[in-house]
Amino acid sequence: MKAAVFVEKDRIVLDEKPIPEVGPLDALIRVTTTTICGTDIHILKGEYPVAKGLTIGHEPVGIIERLGSAVEGFEEGQRVIAGAITPSGYSNACLCGCGSQDGPRAKHGFKPMGGWRFGNTIDGAQAEYLLVPDAMANLAPVPEGLADEQVLMCPDIMSTGFSGAESGKVRIGDVVAVFAQGPIGLCATAGARLMGATRIIVVDQVEARLKVARAMGADETVDFSKADPVEEILRLTDGRGVDVAIEALGRQSTFEAALRVLRPGGTLSSLGVYSSDLKIPLDAFLAGLGDQTIVTTLCPGGKERMRRLMDVVASGRVDARALVTHRFKLDDIEKAYDLFANQRDGVLKVAITP
């Protein structure tokens, strides 16, 4: 089969690999649509280490090609998605609700980021076929009437973005700031709206992204190339600050800005993938006496999470199709990486099909 594999820093190439063998608890899916994530770019740039020869990608939509002998409740030929996070379902981490930190073979059942297997510790979704481990915990049937691109954001982008609002415990009537309106930040904006925020302020500098943000629930936009976002958000809130600030980029500058716009007792919900140490300014941290909460989240996964997200899509409450701005065949995935990594032509997400 064809697969996009990591060769070395700055090199992900299309190559040939064997179609995976199916174990008793696995499922083999024929990938019909996948995409490239910002995390894949961290891998490409050598900022996150993976094994050479690994197939990259963690956002699959496909059709069940073959089921393991012990898998029940699914049929070959069924349209499904699997989350970017594929928890085992039986580790200590899973059984206490921390499936993203799944460690079924670890001594105490927890492993940092252990639920992220596709394109990290096992071969991923940017290929013609994908082996899904613990299939009964991770496959989710696609409802009738939903196209691939309607559910393409569910495995990661929507799940991660929504979790920024969920972990931040956004409440009805909250004022929320979202820093960065890339795909995850846009879904965080939509998630904050779903959870009842009545004023959502978003920060970016790309007008096209700010336009999409307004369509997905933003009430006010701040272009950080034209105004200091901290000063502007404090002005917009009459000096009060926001109840929840969501950081969706993974940089010191956005993390610090998110902290500085929090009201006392507010929550900073961090979704970014950081590539260097973070520093917490003493004044913004209120010397540790401001009753602030800082929480991080790795994309929730598993079949029930995927079912809920697809139900949100089917209800019409969130339409993430505008995030797909470019389309490529798998044969051209190296061109897709070049476009996405260099953020050209207004790209948000790319759809990759066979």
Short mmCIF file of C-alpha atoms in Angstrom, two decimals:
data_model
loop_
_atom_site.label_atom_id
_atom_site.label_comp_id
_atom_site.label_asym_id
_atom_site.label_seq_id
_atom_site.Cartn_x
_atom_site.Cartn_y
_atom_site.Cartn_z
CA MET A 1 0.00 0.00 0.00
CA LYS A 2 1.00 3.65 -0.35
CA ALA A 3 1.82 5.50 2.86
CA ALA A 4 3.33 8.83 3.93
CA VAL A 5 6.33 7.94 6.09
CA PHE A 6 8.73 9.94 8.24
CA VAL A 7 12.27 9.58 6.87
CA GLU A 8 14.19 12.25 8.75
CA LYS A 9 13.87 15.88 9.82
CA ASP A 10 12.17 17.88 7.04
CA ARG A 11 11.36 14.71 5.04
CA ILE A 12 8.02 12.94 4.96
CA VAL A 13 7.66 11.00 1.70
CA LEU A 14 5.16 8.73 -0.02
CA ASP A 15 6.42 5.15 0.02
CA GLU A 16 5.24 1.54 -0.31
CA LYS A 17 4.56 -0.56 2.80
CA PRO A 18 2.86 -3.93 3.42
CA ILE A 19 -0.85 -3.89 4.22
CA PRO A 20 -1.04 -4.54 7.99
CA GLU A 21 -1.95 -7.96 9.37
CA VAL A 22 -5.13 -7.95 11.45
CA GLY A 23 -5.00 -9.21 15.04
CA PRO A 24 -8.00 -10.54 17.01
CA LEU A 25 -8.97 -7.15 18.48
CA ASP A 26 -8.01 -5.04 15.46
CA ALA A 27 -9.83 -3.70 12.43
CA LEU A 28 -8.34 -2.80 9.08
CA ILE A 29 -9.98 0.18 7.43
CA ARG A 30 -9.58 1.41 3.88
CA VAL A 31 -8.96 5.11 4.27
CA THR A 32 -11.31 7.25 2.16
CA THR A 33 -10.32 10.67 3.55
CA THR A 34 -7.67 11.91 5.93
CA THR A 35 -5.84 15.16 6.60
CA ILE A 36 -2.63 16.75 7.90
CA CYS A 37 -2.44 18.15 11.43
CA GLY A 38 -0.20 20.77 12.99
CA THR A 39 1.25 17.98 15.14
CA ASP A 40 2.41 16.26 11.94
CA ILE A 41 4.33 19.45 11.13
CA HIS A 42 6.01 19.30 14.55
CA ILE A 43 7.11 15.77 13.56
CA LEU A 44 8.25 16.93 10.12
CA LYS A 45 10.37 19.69 11.66
CA GLY A 46 11.97 17.32 14.15
CA GLU A 47 10.30 19.04 17.12
CA TYR A 48 8.53 15.85 18.19
CA PRO A 49 10.46 12.56 17.85
CA VAL A 50 9.03 9.49 16.12
CA ALA A 51 10.66 6.40 14.65
CA LYS A 52 12.03 6.57 11.14
CA GLY A 53 9.77 4.75 8.69
CA LEU A 54 6.60 5.44 10.71
CA THR A 55 3.44 6.22 8.76
CA ILE A 56 2.20 9.64 9.86
CA GLY A 57 -1.34 10.90 10.47
CA HIS A 58 -4.11 10.37 13.01
CA GLU A 59 -7.39 11.57 11.46
CA PRO A 60 -9.06 8.75 9.51
CA VAL A 61 -12.39 8.38 7.78
CA GLY A 62 -12.82 5.05 6.04
CA ILE A 63 -14.55 1.76 5.37
CA ILE A 64 -13.97 -1.44 7.34
CA GLU A 65 -11.99 -3.79 5.14
CA ARG A 66 -11.38 -6.60 7.63
CA LEU A 67 -12.29 -7.34 11.23
CA GLY A 68 -10.30 -9.23 13.83
CA SER A 69 -11.67 -12.58 14.94
CA ALA A 70 -12.75 -11.26 18.36
CA VAL A 71 -14.32 -7.99 17.16
CA GLU A 72 -18.09 -7.80 17.54
CA GLY A 73 -20.69 -5.13 16.79
CA PHE A 74 -19.26 -4.00 13.45
CA GLU A 75 -19.48 -5.19 9.85
CA GLU A 76 -17.05 -5.23 6.98
CA GLY A 77 -18.01 -2.53 4.46
CA GLN A 78 -19.26 -0.19 7.22
CA ARG A 79 -18.27 3.51 7.08
CA VAL A 80 -16.45 4.53 10.25
CA ILE A 81 -14.13 7.01 11.85
CA ALA A 82 -11.60 6.43 14.61
CA GLY A 83 -10.34 9.09 16.97
CA ALA A 84 -6.81 10.42 16.89
CA ILE A 85 -6.63 9.03 20.42
CA THR A 86 -7.26 5.27 20.57
CA PRO A 87 -7.58 4.22 24.22
CA SER A 88 -7.50 0.55 25.09
CA GLY A 89 -10.62 0.93 27.21
CA TYR A 90 -9.31 -1.21 30.10
CA SER A 91 -6.25 0.51 31.60
CA ASN A 92 -6.33 2.32 34.94
CA ALA A 93 -6.19 5.60 33.02
CA CYS A 94 -9.20 4.67 30.88
CA LEU A 95 -11.20 3.45 33.85
CA CYS A 96 -10.78 6.79 35.62
CA GLY A 97 -11.68 8.82 32.54
CA CYS A 98 -8.15 9.67 31.33
CA GLY A 99 -8.09 7.66 28.11
CA SER A 100 -5.65 10.05 26.45
CA GLN A 101 -3.06 9.03 29.06
CA ASP A 102 -3.71 5.32 28.47
CA GLY A 103 -1.06 2.90 29.71
CA PRO A 104 -2.39 -0.66 29.60
CA ARG A 105 1.11 -2.15 29.78
CA ALA A 106 2.53 0.40 32.25
CA LYS A 107 2.98 -0.64 35.88
CA HIS A 108 0.24 1.63 37.20
CA GLY A 109 -1.86 1.87 34.02
CA PHE A 110 -0.92 5.44 33.05
CA LYS A 111 1.41 6.62 30.30
CA PRO A 112 1.84 10.29 29.31
CA MET A 113 0.08 10.75 25.95
CA GLY A 114 -0.25 6.96 25.75
CA GLY A 115 -3.62 7.12 24.02
CA TRP A 116 -2.04 8.86 21.03
CA ARG A 117 -0.86 5.92 18.98
CA PHE A 118 -1.62 6.69 15.31
CA GLY A 119 1.38 8.39 13.73
CA ASN A 120 3.18 8.43 17.06
CA THR A 121 3.88 4.89 18.28
CA ILE A 122 2.11 2.90 15.54
CA ASP A 123 1.52 3.50 11.85
CA GLY A 124 -0.97 6.24 11.12
CA ALA A 125 -3.72 7.29 8.76
CA GLN A 126 -1.95 8.94 5.82
CA ALA A 127 -2.05 5.70 3.85
CA GLU A 128 -4.39 3.55 1.79
CA TYR A 129 -5.08 1.30 4.80
CA LEU A 130 -5.00 1.79 8.56
CA LEU A 131 -4.91 -0.80 11.35
CA VAL A 132 -7.13 0.30 14.25
CA PRO A 133 -6.17 -1.29 17.59
CA ASP A 134 -8.81 -2.15 20.20
CA ALA A 135 -11.41 -1.69 17.50
CA MET A 136 -14.45 -2.19 19.72
CA ALA A 137 -13.35 0.78 21.85
CA ASN A 138 -12.43 3.05 18.96
CA LEU A 139 -14.49 2.54 15.79
CA ALA A 140 -17.54 4.77 15.43
CA PRO A 141 -20.05 4.28 12.58
CA VAL A 142 -20.68 7.36 10.44
CA PRO A 143 -24.39 8.28 10.44
CA GLU A 144 -26.28 8.07 7.18
CA GLY A 145 -26.24 11.28 5.20
CA LEU A 146 -22.93 12.63 6.50
CA ALA A 147 -20.15 13.03 3.92
CA ASP A 148 -16.48 12.35 4.70
CA GLU A 149 -15.60 16.05 4.89
CA GLN A 150 -18.41 16.68 7.38
CA VAL A 151 -16.86 14.25 9.87
CA LEU A 152 -13.19 14.73 8.97
CA MET A 153 -12.63 17.15 11.86
CA CYS A 154 -14.15 14.82 14.47
CA PRO A 155 -11.14 12.53 15.12
CA ASP A 156 -8.90 15.39 16.32
CA ILE A 157 -9.61 19.01 15.47
CA MET A 158 -13.17 19.18 16.72
CA SER A 159 -12.50 16.88 19.68
CA THR A 160 -9.45 18.91 20.74
CA GLY A 161 -11.04 22.30 20.13
CA PHE A 162 -14.23 21.45 22.00
CA SER A 163 -12.15 20.05 24.87
CA GLY A 164 -10.57 23.47 25.36
CA ALA A 165 -14.00 24.81 26.30
CA GLU A 166 -14.93 21.68 28.24
CA SER A 167 -11.73 21.61 30.31
CA GLY A 168 -12.10 25.33 30.89
CA LYS A 169 -15.55 24.58 32.32
CA VAL A 170 -17.21 27.29 30.25
CA ARG A 171 -20.59 28.17 31.78
CA ILE A 172 -23.72 29.88 30.53
CA GLY A 173 -23.05 33.61 30.40
CA ASP A 174 -19.24 33.35 30.42
CA VAL A 175 -16.90 35.69 28.58
CA VAL A 176 -14.28 33.64 26.72
CA ALA A 177 -11.14 34.61 24.84
CA VAL A 178 -9.60 32.24 22.30
CA PHE A 179 -6.01 32.88 21.24
CA ALA A 180 -5.27 31.73 17.66
CA GLN A 181 -7.89 30.83 15.10
CA GLY A 182 -6.29 27.96 13.30
CA PRO A 183 -8.45 24.84 12.95
CA ILE A 184 -8.27 23.92 16.65
CA GLY A 185 -8.86 27.48 17.81
CA LEU A 186 -11.86 27.77 15.48
CA CYS A 187 -13.33 24.61 16.98
CA ALA A 188 -12.61 25.96 20.47
CA THR A 189 -14.64 29.01 19.49
CA ALA A 190 -17.51 26.79 18.33
CA GLY A 191 -17.21 24.70 21.51
CA ALA A 192 -17.39 27.75 23.76
CA ARG A 193 -20.57 28.82 21.99
CA LEU A 194 -22.07 25.33 22.39
CA MET A 195 -21.35 25.39 26.11
CA GLY A 196 -23.15 28.66 26.68
CA ALA A 197 -20.58 31.45 26.46
CA THR A 198 -22.39 34.66 25.60
CA ARG A 199 -19.37 36.70 24.61
CA ILE A 200 -16.47 35.17 22.70
CA ILE A 201 -13.43 37.26 21.78
CA VAL A 202 -10.94 35.70 19.38
CA VAL A 203 -7.38 36.72 18.49
CA ASP A 204 -5.56 36.17 15.20
CA GLN A 205 -4.08 38.28 12.42
CA VAL A 206 -5.42 36.53 9.32
CA GLU A 207 -8.65 38.19 8.19
CA ALA A 208 -9.88 35.04 6.44
CA ARG A 209 -9.59 33.14 9.73
CA LEU A 210 -11.32 35.90 11.66
CA LYS A 211 -14.15 35.75 9.13
CA VAL A 212 -14.55 31.99 9.67
CA ALA A 213 -14.37 32.59 13.43
CA ARG A 214 -17.33 34.96 13.25
CA ALA A 215 -19.30 32.30 11.37
CA MET A 216 -18.41 29.72 14.05
CA GLY A 217 -19.51 31.81 17.02
CA ALA A 218 -17.08 34.67 17.71
CA ASP A 219 -18.70 37.91 18.83
CA GLU A 220 -15.62 40.10 18.60
CA THR A 221 -12.28 39.72 16.84
CA VAL A 222 -8.88 41.17 17.65
CA ASP A 223 -6.18 41.46 14.99
CA PHE A 224 -2.96 41.27 17.00
CA SER A 225 -1.01 42.94 14.19
CA LYS A 226 -3.08 46.08 14.73
CA ALA A 227 -3.68 46.12 18.48
CA ASP A 228 -2.14 44.61 21.60
CA PRO A 229 -4.53 41.71 22.35
CA VAL A 230 -4.17 41.99 26.14
CA GLU A 231 -4.92 45.71 26.16
CA GLU A 232 -7.77 45.28 23.70
CA ILE A 233 -9.46 42.43 25.58
CA LEU A 234 -9.17 44.29 28.88
CA ARG A 235 -10.67 47.36 27.16
CA LEU A 236 -13.52 45.29 25.71
CA THR A 237 -14.29 43.81 29.14
CA ASP A 238 -13.99 47.16 30.93
CA GLY A 239 -10.95 45.91 32.84
CA ARG A 240 -12.70 42.82 34.22
CA GLY A 241 -10.96 40.20 32.12
CA VAL A 242 -12.42 36.95 30.85
CA ASP A 243 -13.80 33.94 32.69
CA VAL A 244 -11.96 31.48 30.46
CA ALA A 245 -8.98 32.01 28.14
CA ILE A 246 -8.21 29.24 25.65
CA GLU A 247 -4.68 29.02 24.26
CA ALA A 248 -4.68 27.18 20.91
CA LEU A 249 -1.23 27.79 19.45
CA GLY A 250 1.50 26.57 21.81
CA ARG A 251 3.74 29.61 22.19
CA GLN A 252 5.02 31.58 25.17
CA SER A 253 3.50 34.79 23.84
CA THR A 254 -0.03 33.42 23.51
CA PHE A 255 0.13 31.52 26.79
CA GLU A 256 1.25 34.63 28.61
CA ALA A 257 -1.37 36.80 26.92
CA ALA A 258 -4.08 34.29 27.87
CA LEU A 259 -2.94 34.45 31.49
CA ARG A 260 -2.90 38.25 31.51
CA VAL A 261 -6.52 38.58 30.35
CA LEU A 262 -7.93 36.23 33.00
CA ARG A 263 -10.08 37.65 35.74
CA PRO A 264 -9.18 36.54 39.30
CA GLY A 265 -10.50 33.02 39.72
CA GLY A 266 -10.56 32.46 35.95
CA THR A 267 -9.32 29.44 34.00
CA LEU A 268 -6.61 29.22 31.36
CA SER A 269 -7.32 26.19 29.18
CA SER A 270 -4.23 25.27 27.17
CA LEU A 271 -4.47 23.22 23.97
CA GLY A 272 -1.19 24.20 22.31
CA VAL A 273 1.69 21.81 21.68
CA TYR A 274 4.76 23.53 23.13
CA SER A 275 8.28 23.11 21.79
CA SER A 276 10.20 24.88 24.55
CA ASP A 277 9.93 25.65 28.26
CA LEU A 278 7.14 27.93 29.43
CA LYS A 279 7.65 30.77 31.89
CA ILE A 280 4.86 32.10 34.09
CA PRO A 281 5.21 35.85 34.78
CA LEU A 282 4.83 36.61 38.47
CA ASP A 283 2.52 39.60 38.00
CA ALA A 284 0.19 37.80 35.58
CA PHE A 285 0.13 34.84 37.98
CA LEU A 286 -0.88 37.22 40.77
CA ALA A 287 1.95 35.75 42.87
CA GLY A 288 0.01 32.47 42.97
CA LEU A 289 -2.78 34.07 45.02
CA GLY A 290 -5.38 34.78 42.32
CA ASP A 291 -7.34 31.50 42.51
CA GLN A 292 -6.57 30.94 38.82
CA THR A 293 -6.68 27.51 37.24
CA ILE A 294 -4.34 26.38 34.46
CA VAL A 295 -5.43 23.18 32.75
CA THR A 296 -4.03 21.28 29.76
CA THR A 297 -5.87 18.81 27.55
CA LEU A 298 -4.91 16.16 25.03
CA CYS A 299 -7.62 15.36 22.47
CA PRO A 300 -10.25 12.99 23.95
CA GLY A 301 -10.80 9.83 21.93
CA GLY A 302 -12.76 6.60 21.87
CA LYS A 303 -15.96 5.62 20.09
CA GLU A 304 -18.39 7.39 22.43
CA ARG A 305 -16.56 10.68 22.00
CA MET A 306 -16.67 10.22 18.23
CA ARG A 307 -20.40 9.39 18.33
CA ARG A 308 -21.16 12.55 20.27
CA LEU A 309 -19.13 14.73 17.92
CA MET A 310 -20.81 13.28 14.84
CA ASP A 311 -24.19 13.88 16.49
CA VAL A 312 -23.22 17.54 16.89
CA VAL A 313 -22.42 17.64 13.17
CA ALA A 314 -25.63 15.82 12.22
CA SER A 315 -27.69 18.26 14.31
CA GLY A 316 -26.37 21.18 12.29
CA ARG A 317 -25.12 23.00 15.39
CA VAL A 318 -21.54 23.03 14.07
CA ASP A 319 -20.47 22.88 10.44
CA ALA A 320 -16.70 22.54 10.12
CA ARG A 321 -16.60 22.03 6.36
CA ALA A 322 -15.28 25.58 5.89
CA LEU A 323 -12.05 24.42 7.52
CA VAL A 324 -11.24 22.25 4.48
CA THR A 325 -9.69 24.77 2.13
CA HIS A 326 -7.57 22.50 -0.10
CA ARG A 327 -7.86 18.98 -1.51
CA PHE A 328 -5.13 16.57 -2.65
CA LYS A 329 -4.79 12.97 -3.76
CA LEU A 330 -2.61 10.71 -1.63
CA ASP A 331 -0.13 10.59 -4.52
CA ASP A 332 0.38 14.34 -4.03
CA ILE A 333 0.68 14.33 -0.23
CA GLU A 334 4.22 15.72 -0.35
CA LYS A 335 2.82 18.80 -2.12
CA ALA A 336 0.10 18.97 0.54
CA TYR A 337 2.75 18.94 3.28
CA ASP A 338 4.67 21.72 1.56
CA LEU A 339 1.54 23.89 1.36
CA PHE A 340 0.39 23.18 4.90
CA ALA A 341 3.80 23.44 6.58
CA ASN A 342 4.41 26.83 4.98
CA GLN A 343 0.84 28.05 5.54
CA ARG A 344 0.41 29.31 1.98
CA ASP A 345 -2.72 30.25 0.05
CA GLY A 346 -4.89 30.71 3.15
CA VAL A 347 -4.79 27.01 4.01
CA LEU A 348 -6.66 25.81 7.10
CA LYS A 349 -6.99 22.05 6.55
CA VAL A 350 -6.36 19.80 3.57
CA ALA A 351 -8.43 16.77 2.62
CA ILE A 352 -6.40 13.80 1.36
CA THR A 353 -8.22 11.13 -0.66
CA PRO A 354 -6.97 7.95 -2.42
#
